Amino acid sequence: VIIAAKRAGRPNEFQGPETRRADQSCPFCAGQEHRTPPPTAVYHSGMAGGSSGLWQVRVVPNLFPALQEPGPFAPQHHGPYQWSRGVGVHEVLIESPRHVAHMSQQSDEEIDLTFRAYRDRIQAAGQVAGVAHALVFKNAGPAAGASLEHAHSHLTATPMVPALVREEMDGVRRHDRQYGRCVFCDMIQQEQRDLIRVLERTAHFIAFCPFASRFAGETWILPLQHACHFQQTSDECLPELGRLVRRSVQRLENALGRPAYNYVIHTAPFDIECKDHYHWHIEILPRIAKAGGFEWGTGYFINSVPPEEAALALRTVTPS
Ligand SMILES: [Zn+2]
Ligand SMILES: [Zn+2]
Ligand SMILES: [Zn+2]
């Protein structure tokens, strides 16, 4: 648990669950740069090294960080408890200078630079003392935890490997011991045989609704070639990936009427010892049904839409 009392002061544009307060100006729009901390990275138009014109993507430290202290990570003991300062990184990636709320409104260039920023900032987080793992995630819509609607994502870097990632790594190790292969590579093979859960395949990536989907319309995107670290994705493949993610989100928007959703980039810990035991992937998690007592109490999920049905519906709505 991260206890971050300072985050209580952060602005919230959303009054109720769905409506945005109309009377506010947005701190992420071009012209409002003074309202966020100095950037850690800025990406400009026409950028393949160039730096002229208006910024397209801007990365800033979170003004209300959940984690922000430099390492080393040194847990203290207090009776049965362990605690530490909030070692880590918390950045916000602002994905357009224009006030746009939906990925479908972002230009190709904004998407390309956003995914380049994801990669660069994960690499930079790996250089911070005491950091073991970095997560990039997007919260879209108040029901998905967003407090501002302007298109943005977060990067958090933590001194411990998150429990969910550790659980996935354990699964990969178990499957490898039993069958001598990567379970994610095996899933890709199986999905290409079954086809009924596949949304789309590009030259280097595949998007499908996972066999054990926790949420209706849950979509996973994986590189076809085994790779443990997202941040090693090449310049050539990043635009292909970014646009596949945008198309996959558009499918959800078209089929489900712009639902709130999260996506997360699951990549291996920085420690290269872990590299054989992971296959990076992106999980897109529509937030239509709310988790209830069963989910909180068991860690299991009840999903009323089978992934085969979801995939059929998502395939038939053509992303615009
Ligand atoms: Zn804005
Ligand atoms: Zn693999
Ligand atoms: Zn995962």
PDB file of N, CA and C in Angstrom, residues 184-194 224:
ATOM      1  N   PHE A 184       3.289 -17.304 -22.973  1.00  0.00           N
ATOM      2  CA  PHE A 184       2.713 -16.259 -23.821  1.00  0.00           C
ATOM      3  C   PHE A 184       2.913 -16.610 -25.307  1.00  0.00           C
ATOM      4  N   CYS A 185       4.090 -17.158 -25.650  1.00  0.00           N
ATOM      5  CA  CYS A 185       4.321 -17.612 -27.031  1.00  0.00           C
ATOM      6  C   CYS A 185       3.319 -18.717 -27.381  1.00  0.00           C
ATOM      7  N   ASP A 186       3.071 -19.621 -26.427  1.00  0.00           N
ATOM      8  CA  ASP A 186       2.094 -20.689 -26.669  1.00  0.00           C
ATOM      9  C   ASP A 186       0.687 -20.125 -26.857  1.00  0.00           C
ATOM     10  N   MET A 187       0.341 -19.086 -26.077  1.00  0.00           N
ATOM     11  CA  MET A 187      -0.973 -18.453 -26.241  1.00  0.00           C
ATOM     12  C   MET A 187      -1.108 -17.868 -27.645  1.00  0.00           C
ATOM     13  N   ILE A 188      -0.055 -17.223 -28.123  1.00  0.00           N
ATOM     14  CA  ILE A 188      -0.086 -16.618 -29.463  1.00  0.00           C
ATOM     15  C   ILE A 188      -0.320 -17.704 -30.524  1.00  0.00           C
ATOM     16  N   GLN A 189       0.386 -18.838 -30.367  1.00  0.00           N
ATOM     17  CA  GLN A 189       0.201 -19.966 -31.289  1.00  0.00           C
ATOM     18  C   GLN A 189      -1.249 -20.443 -31.277  1.00  0.00           C
ATOM     19  N   GLN A 190      -1.766 -20.639 -30.063  1.00  0.00           N
ATOM     20  CA  GLN A 190      -3.121 -21.165 -29.914  1.00  0.00           C
ATOM     21  C   GLN A 190      -4.154 -20.205 -30.505  1.00  0.00           C
ATOM     22  N   GLU A 191      -3.973 -18.912 -30.233  1.00  0.00           N
ATOM     23  CA  GLU A 191      -4.940 -17.927 -30.743  1.00  0.00           C
ATOM     24  C   GLU A 191      -4.929 -17.904 -32.265  1.00  0.00           C
ATOM     25  N   GLN A 192      -3.752 -18.117 -32.856  1.00  0.00           N
ATOM     26  CA  GLN A 192      -3.680 -18.106 -34.323  1.00  0.00           C
ATOM     27  C   GLN A 192      -4.262 -19.373 -34.928  1.00  0.00           C
ATOM     28  N   ARG A 193      -4.340 -20.434 -34.112  1.00  0.00           N
ATOM     29  CA  ARG A 193      -5.029 -21.650 -34.572  1.00  0.00           C
ATOM     30  C   ARG A 193      -6.539 -21.485 -34.425  1.00  0.00           C
ATOM     31  N   ASP A 194      -6.965 -21.007 -33.235  1.00  0.00           N
ATOM     32  CA  ASP A 194      -8.405 -20.910 -32.943  1.00  0.00           C
ATOM     33  C   ASP A 194      -9.073 -19.746 -33.702  1.00  0.00           C
ATOM     34  N   LEU A 224       4.665 -10.638 -31.539  1.00  0.00           N
ATOM     35  CA  LEU A 224       4.678 -12.022 -32.019  1.00  0.00           C
ATOM     36  C   LEU A 224       5.993 -12.710 -31.663  1.00  0.00           C
TER      37      LEU A 224
END
